[in-house]
Amino acid sequence: MSEYSAYSGLDVHQDTISVAVTIQGRSEPEWRGTIRHRRSALERLIARWAPKGEKLSFCDEAGPCGYGMYREITELGHECDVVASGLVPRGATDRVKTDRRDALKLARLRRAGELTPVWVPGTEQEAMRDLTRAREDMKALQTKARQRLSAFLLRHSRIYPGKSRWTRGAHEWAGGAVFRNTGAAVGLSGIC
């Protein structure tokens, strides 16, 4: 592992970043507080810690904020590792999780070289991954809606006479179905 002037653990959230730092040697990591989750705040932090262009090493856990922090830090010329939460070593008594504790632990483990980074995709790969996940989510919602509609029709003894229930003919058939036992004649034409 390369030698850096400081190792920092970051606990990244939507609006804030909790920061801890440790230097070479055996000293305990220091809590440095919370900064806003803005590139300008990160640049000020780095300028304070590396006024003469020293190399810094950062580490944060993978999370819903994506890989933006990783990209910002590497663009500024420093190293950043993203680690999976499940791969961070935890002691038997580590049950309380706070932003401060997480940042301190990441800084300590980063300096010791005990963290395994995950692969960070490029921006195009991440965009494709997001698109694929969104499509899978929509297909799952479509399947669930179809199951609900099928169950509703079955409860009311409406069984489509054709072979496939999700063709244009089936949609027209379901749209013309009228249900009189609801107190009023209600059709599905607006749904299908």
mmCIF file with all atom_site columns, C-alpha atoms in Angstrom:
data_model
loop_
_atom_site.group_PDB
_atom_site.id
_atom_site.type_symbol
_atom_site.label_atom_id
_atom_site.label_alt_id
_atom_site.label_comp_id
_atom_site.label_asym_id
_atom_site.label_entity_id
_atom_site.label_seq_id
_atom_site.pdbx_PDB_ins_code
_atom_site.Cartn_x
_atom_site.Cartn_y
_atom_site.Cartn_z
_atom_site.occupancy
_atom_site.B_iso_or_equiv
_atom_site.pdbx_formal_charge
_atom_site.auth_seq_id
_atom_site.auth_comp_id
_atom_site.auth_asym_id
_atom_site.auth_atom_id
_atom_site.pdbx_PDB_model_num
ATOM 1   C CA . MET A 1 1   ? 0.000   0.000   0.000   1.00 0.00 ? 1   MET A CA 1
ATOM 2   C CA . SER A 1 2   ? 1.275   3.489   -0.793  1.00 0.00 ? 2   SER A CA 1
ATOM 3   C CA . GLU A 1 3   ? 2.105   5.944   1.943   1.00 0.00 ? 3   GLU A CA 1
ATOM 4   C CA . TYR A 1 4   ? -0.199  8.933   2.270   1.00 0.00 ? 4   TYR A CA 1
ATOM 5   C CA . SER A 1 5   ? 0.030   11.968  4.509   1.00 0.00 ? 5   SER A CA 1
ATOM 6   C CA . ALA A 1 6   ? -3.488  11.294  5.855   1.00 0.00 ? 6   ALA A CA 1
ATOM 7   C CA . TYR A 1 7   ? -6.226  8.691   5.664   1.00 0.00 ? 7   TYR A CA 1
ATOM 8   C CA . SER A 1 8   ? -9.818  9.780   5.879   1.00 0.00 ? 8   SER A CA 1
ATOM 9   C CA . GLY A 1 9   ? -13.022 7.886   6.514   1.00 0.00 ? 9   GLY A CA 1
ATOM 10  C CA . LEU A 1 10  ? -16.173 9.458   5.094   1.00 0.00 ? 10  LEU A CA 1
ATOM 11  C CA . ASP A 1 11  ? -19.736 8.571   6.019   1.00 0.00 ? 11  ASP A CA 1
ATOM 12  C CA . VAL A 1 12  ? -21.648 10.055  3.091   1.00 0.00 ? 12  VAL A CA 1
ATOM 13  C CA . HIS A 1 13  ? -25.313 11.029  3.160   1.00 0.00 ? 13  HIS A CA 1
ATOM 14  C CA . GLN A 1 14  ? -27.546 13.068  0.874   1.00 0.00 ? 14  GLN A CA 1
ATOM 15  C CA . ASP A 1 15  ? -26.856 16.414  2.553   1.00 0.00 ? 15  ASP A CA 1
ATOM 16  C CA . THR A 1 16  ? -23.852 15.807  4.811   1.00 0.00 ? 16  THR A CA 1
ATOM 17  C CA . ILE A 1 17  ? -20.533 14.009  5.018   1.00 0.00 ? 17  ILE A CA 1
ATOM 18  C CA . SER A 1 18  ? -19.144 12.909  8.387   1.00 0.00 ? 18  SER A CA 1
ATOM 19  C CA . VAL A 1 19  ? -15.351 13.148  8.357   1.00 0.00 ? 19  VAL A CA 1
ATOM 20  C CA . ALA A 1 20  ? -12.622 11.423  10.380  1.00 0.00 ? 20  ALA A CA 1
ATOM 21  C CA . VAL A 1 21  ? -8.895  11.548  9.671   1.00 0.00 ? 21  VAL A CA 1
ATOM 22  C CA . THR A 1 22  ? -5.817  9.697   10.827  1.00 0.00 ? 22  THR A CA 1
ATOM 23  C CA . ILE A 1 23  ? -2.153  10.153  9.951   1.00 0.00 ? 23  ILE A CA 1
ATOM 24  C CA . GLN A 1 24  ? 0.667   7.620   9.581   1.00 0.00 ? 24  GLN A CA 1
ATOM 25  C CA . GLY A 1 25  ? 1.659   5.839   12.748  1.00 0.00 ? 25  GLY A CA 1
ATOM 26  C CA . ARG A 1 26  ? -0.322  4.567   15.685  1.00 0.00 ? 26  ARG A CA 1
ATOM 27  C CA . SER A 1 27  ? -2.356  7.600   16.629  1.00 0.00 ? 27  SER A CA 1
ATOM 28  C CA . GLU A 1 28  ? -6.096  7.207   16.957  1.00 0.00 ? 28  GLU A CA 1
ATOM 29  C CA . PRO A 1 29  ? -8.292  8.705   14.220  1.00 0.00 ? 29  PRO A CA 1
ATOM 30  C CA . GLU A 1 30  ? -9.694  12.137  14.952  1.00 0.00 ? 30  GLU A CA 1
ATOM 31  C CA . TRP A 1 31  ? -13.269 13.191  14.394  1.00 0.00 ? 31  TRP A CA 1
ATOM 32  C CA . ARG A 1 32  ? -13.253 16.305  12.206  1.00 0.00 ? 32  ARG A CA 1
ATOM 33  C CA . GLY A 1 33  ? -16.979 16.959  12.129  1.00 0.00 ? 33  GLY A CA 1
ATOM 34  C CA . THR A 1 34  ? -19.578 17.135  9.420   1.00 0.00 ? 34  THR A CA 1
ATOM 35  C CA . ILE A 1 35  ? -19.412 19.069  6.165   1.00 0.00 ? 35  ILE A CA 1
ATOM 36  C CA . ARG A 1 36  ? -22.052 19.761  3.556   1.00 0.00 ? 36  ARG A CA 1
ATOM 37  C CA . HIS A 1 37  ? -22.272 17.280  0.720   1.00 0.00 ? 37  HIS A CA 1
ATOM 38  C CA . ARG A 1 38  ? -20.995 19.788  -1.852  1.00 0.00 ? 38  ARG A CA 1
ATOM 39  C CA . ARG A 1 39  ? -17.906 19.699  -4.042  1.00 0.00 ? 39  ARG A CA 1
ATOM 40  C CA . SER A 1 40  ? -16.856 23.143  -2.758  1.00 0.00 ? 40  SER A CA 1
ATOM 41  C CA . ALA A 1 41  ? -16.864 21.887  0.855   1.00 0.00 ? 41  ALA A CA 1
ATOM 42  C CA . LEU A 1 42  ? -14.785 18.869  -0.156  1.00 0.00 ? 42  LEU A CA 1
ATOM 43  C CA . GLU A 1 43  ? -12.293 21.083  -1.999  1.00 0.00 ? 43  GLU A CA 1
ATOM 44  C CA . ARG A 1 44  ? -11.889 23.310  1.109   1.00 0.00 ? 44  ARG A CA 1
ATOM 45  C CA . LEU A 1 45  ? -11.349 20.236  3.277   1.00 0.00 ? 45  LEU A CA 1
ATOM 46  C CA . ILE A 1 46  ? -8.657  18.872  0.950   1.00 0.00 ? 46  ILE A CA 1
ATOM 47  C CA . ALA A 1 47  ? -6.967  22.283  0.698   1.00 0.00 ? 47  ALA A CA 1
ATOM 48  C CA . ARG A 1 48  ? -6.708  22.399  4.519   1.00 0.00 ? 48  ARG A CA 1
ATOM 49  C CA . TRP A 1 49  ? -5.277  18.895  4.812   1.00 0.00 ? 49  TRP A CA 1
ATOM 50  C CA . ALA A 1 50  ? -2.920  19.051  1.822   1.00 0.00 ? 50  ALA A CA 1
ATOM 51  C CA . PRO A 1 51  ? -1.792  22.685  1.444   1.00 0.00 ? 51  PRO A CA 1
ATOM 52  C CA . LYS A 1 52  ? 1.438   21.631  -0.307  1.00 0.00 ? 52  LYS A CA 1
ATOM 53  C CA . GLY A 1 53  ? -0.150  19.035  -2.581  1.00 0.00 ? 53  GLY A CA 1
ATOM 54  C CA . GLU A 1 54  ? 0.335   16.030  -0.306  1.00 0.00 ? 54  GLU A CA 1
ATOM 55  C CA . LYS A 1 55  ? -1.439  12.844  -1.331  1.00 0.00 ? 55  LYS A CA 1
ATOM 56  C CA . LEU A 1 56  ? -4.505  11.910  0.694   1.00 0.00 ? 56  LEU A CA 1
ATOM 57  C CA . SER A 1 57  ? -6.389  8.628   0.853   1.00 0.00 ? 57  SER A CA 1
ATOM 58  C CA . PHE A 1 58  ? -10.156 8.620   1.332   1.00 0.00 ? 58  PHE A CA 1
ATOM 59  C CA . CYS A 1 59  ? -12.609 5.810   1.951   1.00 0.00 ? 59  CYS A CA 1
ATOM 60  C CA . ASP A 1 60  ? -16.390 5.687   2.007   1.00 0.00 ? 60  ASP A CA 1
ATOM 61  C CA . GLU A 1 61  ? -19.029 2.995   2.100   1.00 0.00 ? 61  GLU A CA 1
ATOM 62  C CA . ALA A 1 62  ? -21.053 2.213   -0.997  1.00 0.00 ? 62  ALA A CA 1
ATOM 63  C CA . GLY A 1 63  ? -24.562 3.551   -0.634  1.00 0.00 ? 63  GLY A CA 1
ATOM 64  C CA . PRO A 1 64  ? -27.522 5.183   -2.329  1.00 0.00 ? 64  PRO A CA 1
ATOM 65  C CA . CYS A 1 65  ? -25.618 8.396   -3.058  1.00 0.00 ? 65  CYS A CA 1
ATOM 66  C CA . GLY A 1 66  ? -23.837 6.606   -5.888  1.00 0.00 ? 66  GLY A CA 1
ATOM 67  C CA . TYR A 1 67  ? -20.218 7.016   -6.842  1.00 0.00 ? 67  TYR A CA 1
ATOM 68  C CA . GLY A 1 68  ? -20.171 10.814  -7.096  1.00 0.00 ? 68  GLY A CA 1
ATOM 69  C CA . MET A 1 69  ? -17.903 11.289  -4.070  1.00 0.00 ? 69  MET A CA 1
ATOM 70  C CA . TYR A 1 70  ? -15.389 8.802   -5.488  1.00 0.00 ? 70  TYR A CA 1
ATOM 71  C CA . ARG A 1 71  ? -15.315 10.641  -8.823  1.00 0.00 ? 71  ARG A CA 1
ATOM 72  C CA . GLU A 1 72  ? -14.927 14.074  -7.210  1.00 0.00 ? 72  GLU A CA 1
ATOM 73  C CA . ILE A 1 73  ? -12.012 12.985  -5.021  1.00 0.00 ? 73  ILE A CA 1
ATOM 74  C CA . THR A 1 74  ? -10.164 11.202  -7.831  1.00 0.00 ? 74  THR A CA 1
ATOM 75  C CA . GLU A 1 75  ? -10.657 14.224  -10.117 1.00 0.00 ? 75  GLU A CA 1
ATOM 76  C CA . LEU A 1 76  ? -8.918  16.304  -7.436  1.00 0.00 ? 76  LEU A CA 1
ATOM 77  C CA . GLY A 1 77  ? -5.901  13.958  -7.637  1.00 0.00 ? 77  GLY A CA 1
ATOM 78  C CA . HIS A 1 78  ? -6.344  11.891  -4.482  1.00 0.00 ? 78  HIS A CA 1
ATOM 79  C CA . GLU A 1 79  ? -7.116  8.240   -3.895  1.00 0.00 ? 79  GLU A CA 1
ATOM 80  C CA . CYS A 1 80  ? -10.557 7.090   -2.864  1.00 0.00 ? 80  CYS A CA 1
ATOM 81  C CA . ASP A 1 81  ? -11.798 3.596   -2.179  1.00 0.00 ? 81  ASP A CA 1
ATOM 82  C CA . VAL A 1 82  ? -15.439 2.599   -2.018  1.00 0.00 ? 82  VAL A CA 1
ATOM 83  C CA . VAL A 1 83  ? -16.126 -0.389  0.216   1.00 0.00 ? 83  VAL A CA 1
ATOM 84  C CA . ALA A 1 84  ? -19.218 -2.520  0.618   1.00 0.00 ? 84  ALA A CA 1
ATOM 85  C CA . SER A 1 85  ? -20.814 -2.183  4.051   1.00 0.00 ? 85  SER A CA 1
ATOM 86  C CA . GLY A 1 86  ? -20.903 -5.948  4.455   1.00 0.00 ? 86  GLY A CA 1
ATOM 87  C CA . LEU A 1 87  ? -17.142 -6.199  3.908   1.00 0.00 ? 87  LEU A CA 1
ATOM 88  C CA . VAL A 1 88  ? -16.224 -3.776  6.713   1.00 0.00 ? 88  VAL A CA 1
ATOM 89  C CA . PRO A 1 89  ? -14.936 -5.843  9.654   1.00 0.00 ? 89  PRO A CA 1
ATOM 90  C CA . ARG A 1 90  ? -17.195 -5.555  12.686  1.00 0.00 ? 90  ARG A CA 1
ATOM 91  C CA . GLY A 1 91  ? -16.499 -6.626  16.238  1.00 0.00 ? 91  GLY A CA 1
ATOM 92  C CA . ALA A 1 92  ? -18.945 -8.647  18.302  1.00 0.00 ? 92  ALA A CA 1
ATOM 93  C CA . THR A 1 93  ? -19.727 -5.572  20.408  1.00 0.00 ? 93  THR A CA 1
ATOM 94  C CA . ASP A 1 94  ? -20.134 -3.156  17.477  1.00 0.00 ? 94  ASP A CA 1
ATOM 95  C CA . ARG A 1 95  ? -23.887 -2.833  17.628  1.00 0.00 ? 95  ARG A CA 1
ATOM 96  C CA . VAL A 1 96  ? -24.315 0.919   17.779  1.00 0.00 ? 96  VAL A CA 1
ATOM 97  C CA . LYS A 1 97  ? -23.936 2.640   14.423  1.00 0.00 ? 97  LYS A CA 1
ATOM 98  C CA . THR A 1 98  ? -23.486 6.383   14.239  1.00 0.00 ? 98  THR A CA 1
ATOM 99  C CA . ASP A 1 99  ? -22.028 8.545   11.500  1.00 0.00 ? 99  ASP A CA 1
ATOM 100 C CA . ARG A 1 100 ? -19.126 9.501   13.758  1.00 0.00 ? 100 ARG A CA 1
ATOM 101 C CA . ARG A 1 101 ? -18.262 5.903   14.679  1.00 0.00 ? 101 ARG A CA 1
ATOM 102 C CA . ASP A 1 102 ? -18.530 4.784   11.063  1.00 0.00 ? 102 ASP A CA 1
ATOM 103 C CA . ALA A 1 103 ? -16.186 7.540   9.850   1.00 0.00 ? 103 ALA A CA 1
ATOM 104 C CA . LEU A 1 104 ? -13.644 6.827   12.618  1.00 0.00 ? 104 LEU A CA 1
ATOM 105 C CA . LYS A 1 105 ? -13.730 3.095   11.893  1.00 0.00 ? 105 LYS A CA 1
ATOM 106 C CA . LEU A 1 106 ? -13.280 3.650   8.143   1.00 0.00 ? 106 LEU A CA 1
ATOM 107 C CA . ALA A 1 107 ? -10.275 5.941   8.719   1.00 0.00 ? 107 ALA A CA 1
ATOM 108 C CA . ARG A 1 108 ? -8.627  3.434   11.076  1.00 0.00 ? 108 ARG A CA 1
ATOM 109 C CA . LEU A 1 109 ? -9.237  0.432   8.813   1.00 0.00 ? 109 LEU A CA 1
ATOM 110 C CA . ARG A 1 110 ? -8.167  2.340   5.690   1.00 0.00 ? 110 ARG A CA 1
ATOM 111 C CA . ARG A 1 111 ? -4.824  3.216   7.256   1.00 0.00 ? 111 ARG A CA 1
ATOM 112 C CA . ALA A 1 112 ? -4.352  -0.415  8.333   1.00 0.00 ? 112 ALA A CA 1
ATOM 113 C CA . GLY A 1 113 ? -5.156  -1.662  4.818   1.00 0.00 ? 113 GLY A CA 1
ATOM 114 C CA . GLU A 1 114 ? -7.948  -3.903  6.087   1.00 0.00 ? 114 GLU A CA 1
ATOM 115 C CA . LEU A 1 115 ? -10.640 -2.773  3.659   1.00 0.00 ? 115 LEU A CA 1
ATOM 116 C CA . THR A 1 116 ? -11.430 -4.403  0.336   1.00 0.00 ? 116 THR A CA 1
ATOM 117 C CA . PRO A 1 117 ? -12.593 -1.869  -2.250  1.00 0.00 ? 117 PRO A CA 1
ATOM 118 C CA . VAL A 1 118 ? -15.397 -2.607  -4.679  1.00 0.00 ? 118 VAL A CA 1
ATOM 119 C CA . TRP A 1 119 ? -15.189 -1.992  -8.405  1.00 0.00 ? 119 TRP A CA 1
ATOM 120 C CA . VAL A 1 120 ? -16.520 1.446   -9.366  1.00 0.00 ? 120 VAL A CA 1
ATOM 121 C CA . PRO A 1 121 ? -18.261 1.531   -12.755 1.00 0.00 ? 121 PRO A CA 1
ATOM 122 C CA . GLY A 1 122 ? -17.734 4.321   -15.257 1.00 0.00 ? 122 GLY A CA 1
ATOM 123 C CA . THR A 1 123 ? -20.465 6.907   -15.785 1.00 0.00 ? 123 THR A CA 1
ATOM 124 C CA . GLU A 1 124 ? -21.809 5.141   -18.898 1.00 0.00 ? 124 GLU A CA 1
ATOM 125 C CA . GLN A 1 125 ? -21.871 1.778   -17.132 1.00 0.00 ? 125 GLN A CA 1
ATOM 126 C CA . GLU A 1 126 ? -23.612 3.285   -14.120 1.00 0.00 ? 126 GLU A CA 1
ATOM 127 C CA . ALA A 1 127 ? -26.211 4.933   -16.378 1.00 0.00 ? 127 ALA A CA 1
ATOM 128 C CA . MET A 1 128 ? -26.871 1.591   -18.119 1.00 0.00 ? 128 MET A CA 1
ATOM 129 C CA . ARG A 1 129 ? -27.153 -0.130  -14.744 1.00 0.00 ? 129 ARG A CA 1
ATOM 130 C CA . ASP A 1 130 ? -29.675 2.498   -13.569 1.00 0.00 ? 130 ASP A CA 1
ATOM 131 C CA . LEU A 1 131 ? -31.709 2.101   -16.764 1.00 0.00 ? 131 LEU A CA 1
ATOM 132 C CA . THR A 1 132 ? -31.716 -1.694  -16.438 1.00 0.00 ? 132 THR A CA 1
ATOM 133 C CA . ARG A 1 133 ? -32.815 -1.491  -12.796 1.00 0.00 ? 133 ARG A CA 1
ATOM 134 C CA . ALA A 1 134 ? -35.599 0.963   -13.662 1.00 0.00 ? 134 ALA A CA 1
ATOM 135 C CA . ARG A 1 135 ? -36.857 -1.365  -16.425 1.00 0.00 ? 135 ARG A CA 1
ATOM 136 C CA . GLU A 1 136 ? -36.796 -4.360  -14.086 1.00 0.00 ? 136 GLU A CA 1
ATOM 137 C CA . ASP A 1 137 ? -38.756 -2.363  -11.483 1.00 0.00 ? 137 ASP A CA 1
ATOM 138 C CA . MET A 1 138 ? -41.395 -1.386  -14.051 1.00 0.00 ? 138 MET A CA 1
ATOM 139 C CA . LYS A 1 139 ? -41.718 -4.962  -15.332 1.00 0.00 ? 139 LYS A CA 1
ATOM 140 C CA . ALA A 1 140 ? -42.229 -6.181  -11.744 1.00 0.00 ? 140 ALA A CA 1
ATOM 141 C CA . LEU A 1 141 ? -44.947 -3.546  -11.221 1.00 0.00 ? 141 LEU A CA 1
ATOM 142 C CA . GLN A 1 142 ? -46.607 -4.582  -14.491 1.00 0.00 ? 142 GLN A CA 1
ATOM 143 C CA . THR A 1 143 ? -46.588 -8.239  -13.416 1.00 0.00 ? 143 THR A CA 1
ATOM 144 C CA . LYS A 1 144 ? -48.078 -7.367  -10.036 1.00 0.00 ? 144 LYS A CA 1
ATOM 145 C CA . ALA A 1 145 ? -50.806 -5.220  -11.640 1.00 0.00 ? 145 ALA A CA 1
ATOM 146 C CA . ARG A 1 146 ? -51.672 -8.037  -14.042 1.00 0.00 ? 146 ARG A CA 1
ATOM 147 C CA . GLN A 1 147 ? -51.919 -10.518 -11.171 1.00 0.00 ? 147 GLN A CA 1
ATOM 148 C CA . ARG A 1 148 ? -54.219 -8.164  -9.237  1.00 0.00 ? 148 ARG A CA 1
ATOM 149 C CA . LEU A 1 149 ? -56.446 -7.579  -12.253 1.00 0.00 ? 149 LEU A CA 1
ATOM 150 C CA . SER A 1 150 ? -56.615 -11.325 -12.988 1.00 0.00 ? 150 SER A CA 1
ATOM 151 C CA . ALA A 1 151 ? -57.566 -12.045 -9.362  1.00 0.00 ? 151 ALA A CA 1
ATOM 152 C CA . PHE A 1 152 ? -60.195 -9.288  -9.399  1.00 0.00 ? 152 PHE A CA 1
ATOM 153 C CA . LEU A 1 153 ? -61.764 -10.652 -12.593 1.00 0.00 ? 153 LEU A CA 1
ATOM 154 C CA . LEU A 1 154 ? -61.692 -14.197 -11.232 1.00 0.00 ? 154 LEU A CA 1
ATOM 155 C CA . ARG A 1 155 ? -63.393 -13.117 -7.980  1.00 0.00 ? 155 ARG A CA 1
ATOM 156 C CA . HIS A 1 156 ? -66.205 -11.726 -10.124 1.00 0.00 ? 156 HIS A CA 1
ATOM 157 C CA . SER A 1 157 ? -66.400 -14.834 -12.340 1.00 0.00 ? 157 SER A CA 1
ATOM 158 C CA . ARG A 1 158 ? -65.028 -13.071 -15.381 1.00 0.00 ? 158 ARG A CA 1
ATOM 159 C CA . ILE A 1 159 ? -62.809 -15.514 -17.259 1.00 0.00 ? 159 ILE A CA 1
ATOM 160 C CA . TYR A 1 160 ? -61.381 -14.500 -20.611 1.00 0.00 ? 160 TYR A CA 1
ATOM 161 C CA . PRO A 1 161 ? -62.333 -17.089 -23.250 1.00 0.00 ? 161 PRO A CA 1
ATOM 162 C CA . GLY A 1 162 ? -59.168 -16.658 -25.323 1.00 0.00 ? 162 GLY A CA 1
ATOM 163 C CA . LYS A 1 163 ? -55.767 -18.275 -24.876 1.00 0.00 ? 163 LYS A CA 1
ATOM 164 C CA . SER A 1 164 ? -53.660 -15.264 -23.813 1.00 0.00 ? 164 SER A CA 1
ATOM 165 C CA . ARG A 1 165 ? -55.009 -12.750 -21.335 1.00 0.00 ? 165 ARG A CA 1
ATOM 166 C CA . TRP A 1 166 ? -52.642 -9.921  -22.236 1.00 0.00 ? 166 TRP A CA 1
ATOM 167 C CA . THR A 1 167 ? -53.423 -9.339  -25.910 1.00 0.00 ? 167 THR A CA 1
ATOM 168 C CA . ARG A 1 168 ? -55.302 -6.406  -27.430 1.00 0.00 ? 168 ARG A CA 1
ATOM 169 C CA . GLY A 1 169 ? -58.446 -8.545  -27.619 1.00 0.00 ? 169 GLY A CA 1
ATOM 170 C CA . ALA A 1 170 ? -58.187 -9.405  -23.934 1.00 0.00 ? 170 ALA A CA 1
ATOM 171 C CA . HIS A 1 171 ? -57.743 -5.724  -23.048 1.00 0.00 ? 171 HIS A CA 1
ATOM 172 C CA . GLU A 1 172 ? -60.849 -4.805  -25.051 1.00 0.00 ? 172 GLU A CA 1
ATOM 173 C CA . TRP A 1 173 ? -62.781 -7.648  -23.414 1.00 0.00 ? 173 TRP A CA 1
ATOM 174 C CA . ALA A 1 174 ? -61.728 -6.573  -19.903 1.00 0.00 ? 174 ALA A CA 1
ATOM 175 C CA . GLY A 1 175 ? -62.449 -2.940  -20.714 1.00 0.00 ? 175 GLY A CA 1
ATOM 176 C CA . GLY A 1 176 ? -66.021 -3.835  -21.621 1.00 0.00 ? 176 GLY A CA 1
ATOM 177 C CA . ALA A 1 177 ? -66.636 -5.869  -18.468 1.00 0.00 ? 177 ALA A CA 1
ATOM 178 C CA . VAL A 1 178 ? -69.376 -4.415  -16.296 1.00 0.00 ? 178 VAL A CA 1
ATOM 179 C CA . PHE A 1 179 ? -69.729 -5.151  -12.580 1.00 0.00 ? 179 PHE A CA 1
ATOM 180 C CA . ARG A 1 180 ? -73.218 -4.640  -11.178 1.00 0.00 ? 180 ARG A CA 1
ATOM 181 C CA . ASN A 1 181 ? -72.762 -5.927  -7.611  1.00 0.00 ? 181 ASN A CA 1
ATOM 182 C CA . THR A 1 182 ? -70.805 -2.799  -6.575  1.00 0.00 ? 182 THR A CA 1
ATOM 183 C CA . GLY A 1 183 ? -73.968 -0.754  -6.139  1.00 0.00 ? 183 GLY A CA 1
ATOM 184 C CA . ALA A 1 184 ? -73.525 0.813   -9.556  1.00 0.00 ? 184 ALA A CA 1
ATOM 185 C CA . ALA A 1 185 ? -72.602 -0.507  -12.972 1.00 0.00 ? 185 ALA A CA 1
ATOM 186 C CA . VAL A 1 186 ? -68.813 -0.022  -13.136 1.00 0.00 ? 186 VAL A CA 1
ATOM 187 C CA . GLY A 1 187 ? -66.655 -0.878  -16.125 1.00 0.00 ? 187 GLY A CA 1
ATOM 188 C CA . LEU A 1 188 ? -62.892 -1.339  -16.555 1.00 0.00 ? 188 LEU A CA 1
ATOM 189 C CA . SER A 1 189 ? -62.634 0.699   -19.752 1.00 0.00 ? 189 SER A CA 1
ATOM 190 C CA . GLY A 1 190 ? -60.565 3.412   -18.061 1.00 0.00 ? 190 GLY A CA 1
ATOM 191 C CA . ILE A 1 191 ? -58.164 0.909   -16.562 1.00 0.00 ? 191 ILE A CA 1
ATOM 192 C CA . CYS A 1 192 ? -57.231 -1.227  -19.571 1.00 0.00 ? 192 CYS A CA 1
#
